[in-house]
Each structure stands twice: as structure tokens, then as C-alpha cells.
Amino acid sequence: WRWLTTFATLGILWALGRRMGAKGFAALVAVLACALVYRMRTQIRPETVVAVLLAAQLWVLETRRQGGRDRSAWCIPIAWGWANAHISWYLGFVVMGAYLLDDVLRVRGGNPSARARARRLAIVTLGALAISFLNPWGWRALWQPFEYFLYWRHEPIFQTIVELKPLNWRDQLTTPLVPLLVGWPALIVWRASRGSFDRLEAFLCLGFSALAIATQRFIGVYAIVAMPFVMRGLSAWSAARRWPAWS
């Protein structure tokens, strides 16, 4: 199970990173770094199903943004599967919301062709939310993450669970997580300095970095979201360097 879900997740993200322009050996370095962070969350549990669903959602939405075929309707069954598998279902809507906001800002920036795309994604998002209620527990299942944030997190039993605590920086000094948390924003700034600022990437980096720092449970989710963007950024940075012949 661990091998199948991990290969599916990383394979989808690798294909996405390649589509986004990641090339060469540096892209593999990014994959390795993100995989070593993600491996901390590869226990045999429903969260590994979520990893595949999140990777698929990113592939659908980013491929669409890169000018490929619009398969955003696939986000509806993805949302249905996510709501039936894990309490983190709302993160799919965080991702869709970021892409929808990017479309809306493109419209306001004078891109009329983005209007229809934004409207379609808004309809898909509403459809995904509606189908999420089709689970054995109805609205109560969707309410659980909010119930935890408002009430349960203050209960002593939840305060003793390590994965629900903030990031322990000392424990991560021998993993690639800290370099990723520093390096991803640095790559965003570097690309912006060369006229390639990606507003959506900045949204996702800010949101999922904050989640990973606030709660250790989201370390794996952070690595998944970061991987294709770090692949692209590190590949571009490597290509812009002049390396010695022996390397």
C-alpha cells in the first residue's frame, strides 16, 4: 500500500513538474527532497489516499492553467472521494480557491478569456462542495475539522498528540524540511527578480508553509504541494548557473 500510493503521488507530481518546464538533474533533487519530507507521513492510513487525490487535483488544475485541456470537472469526484476518506477534505477547497482567485485576478488584470474559465471553476467548486455531503455521516463529517479547531483542540487528549502540535524545528534539522521551507520562497523571489513571478505559487507557498509550521500533521501535504513548483524553480535556477565542466 505504501509503495503504490507513494509511487502514484510522486509520479503524478513528477509528470506535472515536467509539464511546468522542470528539466535536468536539478528536478530530481527537488523530487528527492520532497519525497524525504513526505515519507514521514506515509503510514498505512487514509491520509495516503488523500496524497494521491491532492496530487491528481494539482495536476488537473495546473495543467489547465498551463494552457492544457480543461479537466476541472474531475475535481468533483476527487472532492467526493476526499470527503469520504479523511477529515482534511477542506484542503482541496483551499487549493481550488487559490486557483479560482488567480483566475479572478487575471480577469481584473484585463484578461477577458479568463472570465469563462473563472466562471467554470466557480461552478466546479460549488459542485465539489455539494457532492462532499454524499457520505455516510452527511454534514457532520464535513463539520469535524471546524469542530476540532473550535472545540476539540483545547481538550487535553488532543493536546498530547504529537502530530497535532506545532513544528518541532530541532527534530527537522536532519531532514530536508527546513531547506524546503526556506528554499521555496527563495526560488519564488528569484523567479520574480527575473520577471517570472507566479502569484498562485506564492499563495500556495504562504498557505501550506503556514499549515506545516502550525501543525506537524500537514508536513506531508506541504511536501506534495511544493514538489512541482520546487522542481520548476530549482531547474530554472540550475540552468541559469554556469557550472564547471567536471560537474
PDB file of C-alpha atoms in Angstrom:
ATOM      1  CA  TRP A   1       0.000   0.000   0.000  1.00  0.00           C
ATOM      2  CA  ARG A   2       2.751   2.427   0.912  1.00  0.00           C
ATOM      3  CA  TRP A   3       4.660   1.749  -2.308  1.00  0.00           C
ATOM      4  CA  LEU A   4       1.588   2.039  -4.538  1.00  0.00           C
ATOM      5  CA  THR A   5       0.254   5.271  -3.039  1.00  0.00           C
ATOM      6  CA  THR A   6       3.710   6.857  -2.853  1.00  0.00           C
ATOM      7  CA  PHE A   7       4.605   5.995  -6.437  1.00  0.00           C
ATOM      8  CA  ALA A   8       1.200   7.232  -7.620  1.00  0.00           C
ATOM      9  CA  THR A   9       1.565  10.516  -5.727  1.00  0.00           C
ATOM     10  CA  LEU A  10       5.154  11.241  -6.752  1.00  0.00           C
ATOM     11  CA  GLY A  11       4.566  10.009 -10.314  1.00  0.00           C
ATOM     12  CA  ILE A  12       1.673  12.416 -10.853  1.00  0.00           C
ATOM     13  CA  LEU A  13       3.663  15.285  -9.362  1.00  0.00           C
ATOM     14  CA  TRP A  14       6.731  14.397 -11.455  1.00  0.00           C
ATOM     15  CA  ALA A  15       4.615  14.494 -14.627  1.00  0.00           C
ATOM     16  CA  LEU A  16       3.173  17.836 -13.548  1.00  0.00           C
ATOM     17  CA  GLY A  17       6.585  19.320 -12.802  1.00  0.00           C
ATOM     18  CA  ARG A  18       7.830  18.237 -16.228  1.00  0.00           C
ATOM     19  CA  ARG A  19       4.810  19.858 -17.856  1.00  0.00           C
ATOM     20  CA  MET A  20       5.585  23.060 -15.961  1.00  0.00           C
ATOM     21  CA  GLY A  21       9.057  23.126 -17.505  1.00  0.00           C
ATOM     22  CA  ALA A  22      11.255  21.304 -14.987  1.00  0.00           C
ATOM     23  CA  LYS A  23      14.202  19.642 -16.728  1.00  0.00           C
ATOM     24  CA  GLY A  24      17.523  18.084 -15.920  1.00  0.00           C
ATOM     25  CA  PHE A  25      19.075  16.643 -12.801  1.00  0.00           C
ATOM     26  CA  ALA A  26      18.010  19.506 -10.527  1.00  0.00           C
ATOM     27  CA  ALA A  27      14.371  18.434 -10.876  1.00  0.00           C
ATOM     28  CA  LEU A  28      15.297  15.040  -9.422  1.00  0.00           C
ATOM     29  CA  VAL A  29      16.964  16.762  -6.464  1.00  0.00           C
ATOM     30  CA  ALA A  30      13.678  18.562  -5.777  1.00  0.00           C
ATOM     31  CA  VAL A  31      11.764  15.278  -6.033  1.00  0.00           C
ATOM     32  CA  LEU A  32      14.146  13.593  -3.587  1.00  0.00           C
ATOM     33  CA  ALA A  33      13.921  16.438  -1.062  1.00  0.00           C
ATOM     34  CA  CYS A  34      10.113  16.487  -1.143  1.00  0.00           C
ATOM     35  CA  ALA A  35       9.918  12.684  -1.030  1.00  0.00           C
ATOM     36  CA  LEU A  36      12.112  12.554   2.076  1.00  0.00           C
ATOM     37  CA  VAL A  37       9.781  15.029   3.773  1.00  0.00           C
ATOM     38  CA  TYR A  38       6.627  13.248   2.581  1.00  0.00           C
ATOM     39  CA  ARG A  39       7.885   9.843   3.809  1.00  0.00           C
ATOM     40  CA  MET A  40       7.273  10.971   7.404  1.00  0.00           C
ATOM     41  CA  ARG A  41       3.533  10.799   6.655  1.00  0.00           C
ATOM     42  CA  THR A  42       3.353   7.516   4.714  1.00  0.00           C
ATOM     43  CA  GLN A  43       1.792   5.383   7.412  1.00  0.00           C
ATOM     44  CA  ILE A  44      -0.909   2.983   6.229  1.00  0.00           C
ATOM     45  CA  ARG A  45      -3.863   5.274   6.874  1.00  0.00           C
ATOM     46  CA  PRO A  46      -6.472   7.221   4.888  1.00  0.00           C
ATOM     47  CA  GLU A  47      -4.067  10.147   4.641  1.00  0.00           C
ATOM     48  CA  THR A  48      -2.121   8.275   1.953  1.00  0.00           C
ATOM     49  CA  VAL A  49      -5.282   8.167  -0.167  1.00  0.00           C
ATOM     50  CA  VAL A  50      -5.521  11.931   0.262  1.00  0.00           C
ATOM     51  CA  ALA A  51      -1.972  12.287  -1.069  1.00  0.00           C
ATOM     52  CA  VAL A  52      -2.974  10.693  -4.377  1.00  0.00           C
ATOM     53  CA  LEU A  53      -6.155  12.790  -4.571  1.00  0.00           C
ATOM     54  CA  LEU A  54      -4.279  16.026  -3.839  1.00  0.00           C
ATOM     55  CA  ALA A  55      -1.631  15.235  -6.447  1.00  0.00           C
ATOM     56  CA  ALA A  56      -4.353  14.491  -9.014  1.00  0.00           C
ATOM     57  CA  GLN A  57      -6.162  17.734  -8.192  1.00  0.00           C
ATOM     58  CA  LEU A  58      -2.963  19.742  -8.613  1.00  0.00           C
ATOM     59  CA  TRP A  59      -2.294  18.018 -11.933  1.00  0.00           C
ATOM     60  CA  VAL A  60      -5.815  18.832 -13.196  1.00  0.00           C
ATOM     61  CA  LEU A  61      -5.787  22.477 -12.128  1.00  0.00           C
ATOM     62  CA  GLU A  62      -2.196  23.313 -13.024  1.00  0.00           C
ATOM     63  CA  THR A  63      -2.388  21.578 -16.412  1.00  0.00           C
ATOM     64  CA  ARG A  64      -5.448  23.713 -17.107  1.00  0.00           C
ATOM     65  CA  ARG A  65      -3.565  26.858 -16.046  1.00  0.00           C
ATOM     66  CA  GLN A  66      -0.620  25.945 -18.278  1.00  0.00           C
ATOM     67  CA  GLY A  67      -2.920  26.001 -21.302  1.00  0.00           C
ATOM     68  CA  GLY A  68      -3.782  22.310 -21.432  1.00  0.00           C
ATOM     69  CA  ARG A  69      -7.193  20.710 -21.606  1.00  0.00           C
ATOM     70  CA  ASP A  70      -9.664  21.933 -19.002  1.00  0.00           C
ATOM     71  CA  ARG A  71     -10.439  18.866 -16.879  1.00  0.00           C
ATOM     72  CA  SER A  72     -11.515  20.872 -13.844  1.00  0.00           C
ATOM     73  CA  ALA A  73     -14.738  18.832 -13.639  1.00  0.00           C
ATOM     74  CA  TRP A  74     -12.568  15.957 -12.386  1.00  0.00           C
ATOM     75  CA  CYS A  75     -12.247  17.912  -9.135  1.00  0.00           C
ATOM     76  CA  ILE A  76     -15.841  16.938  -8.315  1.00  0.00           C
ATOM     77  CA  PRO A  77     -15.223  13.170  -7.943  1.00  0.00           C
ATOM     78  CA  ILE A  78     -11.883  13.960  -6.301  1.00  0.00           C
ATOM     79  CA  ALA A  79     -13.697  16.030  -3.670  1.00  0.00           C
ATOM     80  CA  TRP A  80     -16.252  13.241  -3.162  1.00  0.00           C
ATOM     81  CA  GLY A  81     -13.528  10.658  -2.587  1.00  0.00           C
ATOM     82  CA  TRP A  82     -11.640  13.011  -0.273  1.00  0.00           C
ATOM     83  CA  ALA A  83     -14.680  13.761   1.901  1.00  0.00           C
ATOM     84  CA  ASN A  84     -15.307  10.036   2.286  1.00  0.00           C
ATOM     85  CA  ALA A  85     -11.683   9.256   3.130  1.00  0.00           C
ATOM     86  CA  HIS A  86     -10.277  11.858   5.504  1.00  0.00           C
ATOM     87  CA  ILE A  87     -11.076  14.804   7.736  1.00  0.00           C
ATOM     88  CA  SER A  88      -8.765  17.071   5.696  1.00  0.00           C
ATOM     89  CA  TRP A  89     -11.326  17.366   2.857  1.00  0.00           C
ATOM     90  CA  TYR A  90     -11.347  21.165   3.141  1.00  0.00           C
ATOM     91  CA  LEU A  91      -7.745  21.414   1.911  1.00  0.00           C
ATOM     92  CA  GLY A  92      -8.953  20.520  -1.571  1.00  0.00           C
ATOM     93  CA  PHE A  93     -11.100  23.634  -1.465  1.00  0.00           C
ATOM     94  CA  VAL A  94      -8.135  25.701  -0.286  1.00  0.00           C
ATOM     95  CA  VAL A  95      -6.302  24.614  -3.444  1.00  0.00           C
ATOM     96  CA  MET A  96      -9.324  25.223  -5.698  1.00  0.00           C
ATOM     97  CA  GLY A  97      -9.874  28.576  -4.019  1.00  0.00           C
ATOM     98  CA  ALA A  98      -6.289  29.622  -4.772  1.00  0.00           C
ATOM     99  CA  TYR A  99      -6.695  28.733  -8.454  1.00  0.00           C
ATOM    100  CA  LEU A 100     -10.073  30.474  -8.593  1.00  0.00           C
ATOM    101  CA  LEU A 101      -8.586  33.608  -7.021  1.00  0.00           C
ATOM    102  CA  ASP A 102      -5.798  33.534  -9.607  1.00  0.00           C
ATOM    103  CA  ASP A 103      -8.398  33.342 -12.398  1.00  0.00           C
ATOM    104  CA  VAL A 104     -10.378  36.241 -10.918  1.00  0.00           C
ATOM    105  CA  LEU A 105      -7.248  38.385 -10.640  1.00  0.00           C
ATOM    106  CA  ARG A 106      -6.416  37.580 -14.263  1.00  0.00           C
ATOM    107  CA  VAL A 107      -9.865  38.868 -15.250  1.00  0.00           C
ATOM    108  CA  ARG A 108      -9.356  42.054 -13.261  1.00  0.00           C
ATOM    109  CA  GLY A 109      -5.925  42.395 -14.832  1.00  0.00           C
ATOM    110  CA  GLY A 110      -7.509  42.717 -18.266  1.00  0.00           C
ATOM    111  CA  ASN A 111      -7.590  39.120 -19.486  1.00  0.00           C
ATOM    112  CA  PRO A 112     -11.142  38.656 -20.836  1.00  0.00           C
ATOM    113  CA  SER A 113     -10.594  34.999 -21.785  1.00  0.00           C
ATOM    114  CA  ALA A 114     -10.088  34.180 -18.100  1.00  0.00           C
ATOM    115  CA  ARG A 115     -13.682  35.163 -17.284  1.00  0.00           C
ATOM    116  CA  ALA A 116     -15.215  31.964 -18.677  1.00  0.00           C
ATOM    117  CA  ARG A 117     -12.505  29.882 -17.025  1.00  0.00           C
ATOM    118  CA  ALA A 118     -13.155  31.539 -13.672  1.00  0.00           C
ATOM    119  CA  ARG A 119     -16.903  31.001 -14.026  1.00  0.00           C
ATOM    120  CA  ARG A 120     -16.410  27.331 -14.880  1.00  0.00           C
ATOM    121  CA  LEU A 121     -14.078  26.745 -11.946  1.00  0.00           C
ATOM    122  CA  ALA A 122     -16.510  28.505  -9.597  1.00  0.00           C
ATOM    123  CA  ILE A 123     -19.290  26.157 -10.737  1.00  0.00           C
ATOM    124  CA  VAL A 124     -16.990  23.148 -10.327  1.00  0.00           C
ATOM    125  CA  THR A 125     -16.099  24.288  -6.808  1.00  0.00           C
ATOM    126  CA  LEU A 126     -19.766  24.539  -5.853  1.00  0.00           C
ATOM    127  CA  GLY A 127     -20.400  21.120  -7.375  1.00  0.00           C
ATOM    128  CA  ALA A 128     -17.483  19.662  -5.440  1.00  0.00           C
ATOM    129  CA  LEU A 129     -18.843  21.120  -2.218  1.00  0.00           C
ATOM    130  CA  ALA A 130     -22.329  19.756  -2.875  1.00  0.00           C
ATOM    131  CA  ILE A 131     -21.125  16.220  -3.640  1.00  0.00           C
ATOM    132  CA  SER A 132     -18.979  16.202  -0.498  1.00  0.00           C
ATOM    133  CA  PHE A 133     -22.193  15.878   1.532  1.00  0.00           C
ATOM    134  CA  LEU A 134     -22.726  12.450  -0.041  1.00  0.00           C
ATOM    135  CA  ASN A 135     -21.036  10.454   2.673  1.00  0.00           C
ATOM    136  CA  PRO A 136     -22.353   8.110   5.385  1.00  0.00           C
ATOM    137  CA  TRP A 137     -22.324  10.862   8.013  1.00  0.00           C
ATOM    138  CA  GLY A 138     -23.640  13.791   5.955  1.00  0.00           C
ATOM    139  CA  TRP A 139     -22.849  17.279   7.132  1.00  0.00           C
ATOM    140  CA  ARG A 140     -21.371  16.040  10.416  1.00  0.00           C
ATOM    141  CA  ALA A 141     -18.350  14.592   8.608  1.00  0.00           C
ATOM    142  CA  LEU A 142     -17.697  17.950   6.921  1.00  0.00           C
ATOM    143  CA  TRP A 143     -18.115  19.800  10.202  1.00  0.00           C
ATOM    144  CA  GLN A 144     -15.456  17.777  12.044  1.00  0.00           C
ATOM    145  CA  PRO A 145     -12.326  19.807  11.086  1.00  0.00           C
ATOM    146  CA  PHE A 146     -14.071  23.006  12.150  1.00  0.00           C
ATOM    147  CA  GLU A 147     -15.308  21.347  15.339  1.00  0.00           C
ATOM    148  CA  TYR A 148     -11.752  20.330  16.115  1.00  0.00           C
ATOM    149  CA  PHE A 149     -10.447  23.875  15.546  1.00  0.00           C
ATOM    150  CA  LEU A 150     -13.184  25.495  17.618  1.00  0.00           C
ATOM    151  CA  TYR A 151     -13.522  22.991  20.476  1.00  0.00           C
ATOM    152  CA  TRP A 152     -11.564  19.725  20.395  1.00  0.00           C
ATOM    153  CA  ARG A 153      -8.062  21.178  20.106  1.00  0.00           C
ATOM    154  CA  HIS A 154      -8.432  22.545  23.634  1.00  0.00           C
ATOM    155  CA  GLU A 155      -9.140  19.073  25.075  1.00  0.00           C
ATOM    156  CA  PRO A 156      -6.217  17.507  26.997  1.00  0.00           C
ATOM    157  CA  ILE A 157      -6.363  14.266  24.989  1.00  0.00           C
ATOM    158  CA  PHE A 158      -5.737  16.121  21.721  1.00  0.00           C
ATOM    159  CA  GLN A 159      -3.024  18.301  23.235  1.00  0.00           C
ATOM    160  CA  THR A 160      -0.936  15.175  23.895  1.00  0.00           C
ATOM    161  CA  ILE A 161      -0.913  14.047  20.219  1.00  0.00           C
ATOM    162  CA  VAL A 162       2.474  14.919  18.714  1.00  0.00           C
ATOM    163  CA  GLU A 163       1.297  15.305  15.103  1.00  0.00           C
ATOM    164  CA  LEU A 164      -1.225  17.951  16.177  1.00  0.00           C
ATOM    165  CA  LYS A 165       1.463  20.102  17.775  1.00  0.00           C
ATOM    166  CA  PRO A 166       3.406  22.898  16.017  1.00  0.00           C
ATOM    167  CA  LEU A 167       6.527  22.019  14.044  1.00  0.00           C
ATOM    168  CA  ASN A 168       9.483  20.977  16.207  1.00  0.00           C
ATOM    169  CA  TRP A 169      12.357  22.622  14.381  1.00  0.00           C
ATOM    170  CA  ARG A 170      15.018  20.680  16.273  1.00  0.00           C
ATOM    171  CA  ASP A 171      13.567  17.354  15.113  1.00  0.00           C
ATOM    172  CA  GLN A 172      13.764  18.503  11.486  1.00  0.00           C
ATOM    173  CA  LEU A 173      17.398  19.616  11.393  1.00  0.00           C
ATOM    174  CA  THR A 174      18.464  16.354   9.727  1.00  0.00           C
ATOM    175  CA  THR A 175      15.647  16.355   7.151  1.00  0.00           C
ATOM    176  CA  PRO A 176      15.140  18.491   4.009  1.00  0.00           C
ATOM    177  CA  LEU A 177      12.082  20.208   5.533  1.00  0.00           C
ATOM    178  CA  VAL A 178      13.871  23.319   6.804  1.00  0.00           C
ATOM    179  CA  PRO A 179      15.769  23.837   3.498  1.00  0.00           C
ATOM    180  CA  LEU A 180      12.432  23.470   1.690  1.00  0.00           C
ATOM    181  CA  LEU A 181      10.679  25.972   3.950  1.00  0.00           C
ATOM    182  CA  VAL A 182      13.475  28.463   3.230  1.00  0.00           C
ATOM    183  CA  GLY A 183      14.296  27.453  -0.333  1.00  0.00           C
ATOM    184  CA  TRP A 184      10.822  27.500  -1.864  1.00  0.00           C
ATOM    185  CA  PRO A 185      10.166  31.180  -1.010  1.00  0.00           C
ATOM    186  CA  ALA A 186      13.722  31.977  -2.121  1.00  0.00           C
ATOM    187  CA  LEU A 187      13.065  30.396  -5.517  1.00  0.00           C
ATOM    188  CA  ILE A 188       9.809  32.385  -5.820  1.00  0.00           C
ATOM    189  CA  VAL A 189      11.709  35.619  -5.132  1.00  0.00           C
ATOM    190  CA  TRP A 190      14.481  34.622  -7.562  1.00  0.00           C
ATOM    191  CA  ARG A 191      11.989  33.908 -10.358  1.00  0.00           C
ATOM    192  CA  ALA A 192      10.225  37.208  -9.618  1.00  0.00           C
ATOM    193  CA  SER A 193      13.539  39.056  -9.961  1.00  0.00           C
ATOM    194  CA  ARG A 194      13.777  37.613 -13.471  1.00  0.00           C
ATOM    195  CA  GLY A 195      10.257  38.693 -14.416  1.00  0.00           C
ATOM    196  CA  SER A 196       8.553  35.329 -13.798  1.00  0.00           C
ATOM    197  CA  PHE A 197       6.611  35.948 -10.602  1.00  0.00           C
ATOM    198  CA  ASP A 198       3.917  33.296 -10.113  1.00  0.00           C
ATOM    199  CA  ARG A 199       1.146  34.736  -7.969  1.00  0.00           C
ATOM    200  CA  LEU A 200      -0.571  31.383  -7.493  1.00  0.00           C
ATOM    201  CA  GLU A 201       2.650  29.708  -6.383  1.00  0.00           C
ATOM    202  CA  ALA A 202       3.128  32.463  -3.797  1.00  0.00           C
ATOM    203  CA  PHE A 203      -0.415  31.884  -2.491  1.00  0.00           C
ATOM    204  CA  LEU A 204       0.141  28.135  -2.129  1.00  0.00           C
ATOM    205  CA  CYS A 205       3.600  28.559  -0.613  1.00  0.00           C
ATOM    206  CA  LEU A 206       2.364  31.001   2.004  1.00  0.00           C
ATOM    207  CA  GLY A 207      -0.724  28.971   2.931  1.00  0.00           C
ATOM    208  CA  PHE A 208       0.776  25.485   3.097  1.00  0.00           C
ATOM    209  CA  SER A 209       4.023  26.633   4.727  1.00  0.00           C
ATOM    210  CA  ALA A 210       1.942  28.185   7.498  1.00  0.00           C
ATOM    211  CA  LEU A 211      -0.024  24.923   7.865  1.00  0.00           C
ATOM    212  CA  ALA A 212       3.143  22.802   8.097  1.00  0.00           C
ATOM    213  CA  ILE A 213       4.661  25.110  10.710  1.00  0.00           C
ATOM    214  CA  ALA A 214       1.453  25.312  12.758  1.00  0.00           C
ATOM    215  CA  THR A 215       0.645  21.574  12.744  1.00  0.00           C
ATOM    216  CA  GLN A 216       3.025  18.699  12.062  1.00  0.00           C
ATOM    217  CA  ARG A 217       0.184  16.682  10.518  1.00  0.00           C
ATOM    218  CA  PHE A 218       0.390  18.876   7.404  1.00  0.00           C
ATOM    219  CA  ILE A 219       4.091  18.280   6.690  1.00  0.00           C
ATOM    220  CA  GLY A 220       3.249  15.661   4.053  1.00  0.00           C
ATOM    221  CA  VAL A 221       0.620  17.862   2.418  1.00  0.00           C
ATOM    222  CA  TYR A 222       3.146  20.694   2.265  1.00  0.00           C
ATOM    223  CA  ALA A 223       5.696  18.479   0.508  1.00  0.00           C
ATOM    224  CA  ILE A 224       3.109  17.376  -2.066  1.00  0.00           C
ATOM    225  CA  VAL A 225       2.044  20.914  -2.940  1.00  0.00           C
ATOM    226  CA  ALA A 226       5.641  22.159  -3.017  1.00  0.00           C
ATOM    227  CA  MET A 227       7.119  19.437  -5.228  1.00  0.00           C
ATOM    228  CA  PRO A 228       6.157  20.505  -8.788  1.00  0.00           C
ATOM    229  CA  PHE A 229       6.839  24.176  -8.090  1.00  0.00           C
ATOM    230  CA  VAL A 230      10.204  23.497  -6.450  1.00  0.00           C
ATOM    231  CA  MET A 231      11.061  21.230  -9.393  1.00  0.00           C
ATOM    232  CA  ARG A 232      10.394  24.095 -11.784  1.00  0.00           C
ATOM    233  CA  GLY A 233      12.179  26.717  -9.708  1.00  0.00           C
ATOM    234  CA  LEU A 234      15.268  24.646  -8.940  1.00  0.00           C
ATOM    235  CA  SER A 235      15.528  23.512 -12.557  1.00  0.00           C
ATOM    236  CA  ALA A 236      15.399  27.123 -13.791  1.00  0.00           C
ATOM    237  CA  TRP A 237      17.911  28.270 -11.175  1.00  0.00           C
ATOM    238  CA  SER A 238      20.296  25.441 -12.084  1.00  0.00           C
ATOM    239  CA  ALA A 239      20.003  26.198 -15.807  1.00  0.00           C
ATOM    240  CA  ALA A 240      20.864  29.853 -15.168  1.00  0.00           C
ATOM    241  CA  ARG A 241      24.137  28.967 -13.402  1.00  0.00           C
ATOM    242  CA  ARG A 242      27.490  28.424 -15.071  1.00  0.00           C
ATOM    243  CA  TRP A 243      28.787  25.112 -13.804  1.00  0.00           C
ATOM    244  CA  PRO A 244      32.364  23.772 -14.113  1.00  0.00           C
ATOM    245  CA  ALA A 245      32.904  21.214 -16.829  1.00  0.00           C
ATOM    246  CA  TRP A 246      33.634  18.369 -14.383  1.00  0.00           C
ATOM    247  CA  SER A 247      30.168  18.703 -12.855  1.00  0.00           C
TER     248      SER A 247
END
